[in-house]
Amino acid sequence: MTTVDDVSRPSRVAGPDEAISAEELQLAARNHGIPLEALRYDVTPAGLHYLLIHYDIPDVDSAAHALTVGGAVDRPLRLDLAALRERPRVTHRVTLECSGNGRALLHPRPVSQPWLVEAVGNAEWTGTPLAPLLREAGLAAAAVDVVFTGADHGVERGVEQDYQRALPVADALREEVLLAYEMNGAPLLPQHGAPLRLIVPGWYGMAHVKWLRDIRVLTEPFDGYQNAVAYRLRQDADDPGVPVTRIEPRALVRPPGFPDFMSRTRVLRPGPCTVDGRAWSGHAPVTAVEVTFDGGTTWVPATLDEPTGGAWAWRRWQVSWRATPGRHVLGARAVDASGRTQPVEQPWNRGGFANNLVQRVEVVVLAE
């Protein structure tokens, strides 16, 4: 008898000299990162925003789509998109980052979507707050978790499933959590979760369930695959690990100059220039950014621009640099108000999650 185990293999870590596989390249072709030159935009255009699709983009009829709210509630609800649009409307500018961002730079490399550092974007999400809807449904006093189910269906590591993630009740009731139906002032695109998705500011992308169709309140912790198995920080296969939740601080450099086509090494002419980028954290506001031009031997402070877009959006930083002929390695590291900062050595885990190791940008400054 053929089973899903015949097509879905266990997770693994690549061998010491193992190249990225055709399967990983297939994932990379489906799931694109932001072009780093697009860090120039305060708001990332929808087509440049990073994208991760676990299974297929489902075929959802917006006209017939409805969201159900049930489980441990006093008054189960069913709302179509028109009813959701009649509710209070808010817009939040939110930086989303994939929890696997940086995975392909780890040694040894966890085998999965091979992200470098580009799995991020900063968009304006419009919808209605989740918390009033949950209060209207009437959460049971014993409620523990709120489970969000998308319309996307597939098999992962031998488990056939709809994509489901849960939030603790306290997090689901945060006023900034949204049921979003617009991105950057336009209806959601199919790849970004049309017609409805969850937005959980400050959390990695796996929590922002797309193609949202059902919300269920539980009186015990959710033990579904995406919570209990997939998104956990563990050192080996037997380690139960801890859950991946909020975004670790990160700064990215917008690469200066112009690129070599294949290597993406940057080419720059000598002289004064401004180096800039973006910084963000899901724990607390970014308070400082330091920049290196010599691969981390020395660091200089950058100037932070005034925040734009609220507490959950990235922040621009900039620093002046006199580029001298030769090879240089640029990087930046962010510090947030909680005291967290980026490491200069890799924070390895088996899934390749939350790797906020300082970026390296190779720059060649031409001779005068």
PDB file of C-alpha atoms in Angstrom, residues 253 275 289-302 317 319 321 328-333 344 358-361 363:
ATOM      1  CA  VAL A 253      22.903  46.555   4.494  1.00  0.00           C
ATOM      2  CA  VAL A 275      25.913  53.215   3.319  1.00  0.00           C
ATOM      3  CA  VAL A 289      22.918  49.978  14.719  1.00  0.00           C
ATOM      4  CA  GLU A 290      26.661  49.432  14.337  1.00  0.00           C
ATOM      5  CA  VAL A 291      28.393  48.982  10.985  1.00  0.00           C
ATOM      6  CA  THR A 292      31.634  47.251  10.037  1.00  0.00           C
ATOM      7  CA  PHE A 293      33.690  47.782   6.894  1.00  0.00           C
ATOM      8  CA  ASP A 294      36.370  45.189   7.719  1.00  0.00           C
ATOM      9  CA  GLY A 295      34.412  41.997   8.380  1.00  0.00           C
ATOM     10  CA  GLY A 296      33.777  42.668  12.048  1.00  0.00           C
ATOM     11  CA  THR A 297      37.198  43.749  13.313  1.00  0.00           C
ATOM     12  CA  THR A 298      35.966  47.275  14.035  1.00  0.00           C
ATOM     13  CA  TRP A 299      32.497  48.809  14.306  1.00  0.00           C
ATOM     14  CA  VAL A 300      31.178  52.352  13.980  1.00  0.00           C
ATOM     15  CA  PRO A 301      27.774  53.684  15.070  1.00  0.00           C
ATOM     16  CA  ALA A 302      25.171  54.446  12.426  1.00  0.00           C
ATOM     17  CA  TRP A 317      19.871  53.607   9.341  1.00  0.00           C
ATOM     18  CA  VAL A 319      26.495  55.945   7.966  1.00  0.00           C
ATOM     19  CA  TRP A 321      32.084  55.868   4.595  1.00  0.00           C
ATOM     20  CA  HIS A 328      36.062  45.147   2.053  1.00  0.00           C
ATOM     21  CA  VAL A 329      33.430  43.148   3.928  1.00  0.00           C
ATOM     22  CA  LEU A 330      30.491  45.221   5.128  1.00  0.00           C
ATOM     23  CA  GLY A 331      27.954  44.255   7.762  1.00  0.00           C
ATOM     24  CA  ALA A 332      25.586  45.749  10.310  1.00  0.00           C
ATOM     25  CA  ARG A 333      24.197  44.660  13.651  1.00  0.00           C
ATOM     26  CA  VAL A 344      28.914  37.427  15.143  1.00  0.00           C
ATOM     27  CA  VAL A 358      25.510  39.467  10.939  1.00  0.00           C
ATOM     28  CA  GLN A 359      25.268  39.781   7.144  1.00  0.00           C
ATOM     29  CA  ARG A 360      28.440  39.881   5.012  1.00  0.00           C
ATOM     30  CA  VAL A 361      28.503  42.115   1.919  1.00  0.00           C
ATOM     31  CA  VAL A 363      32.683  45.013  -1.789  1.00  0.00           C
TER      32      VAL A 363
END
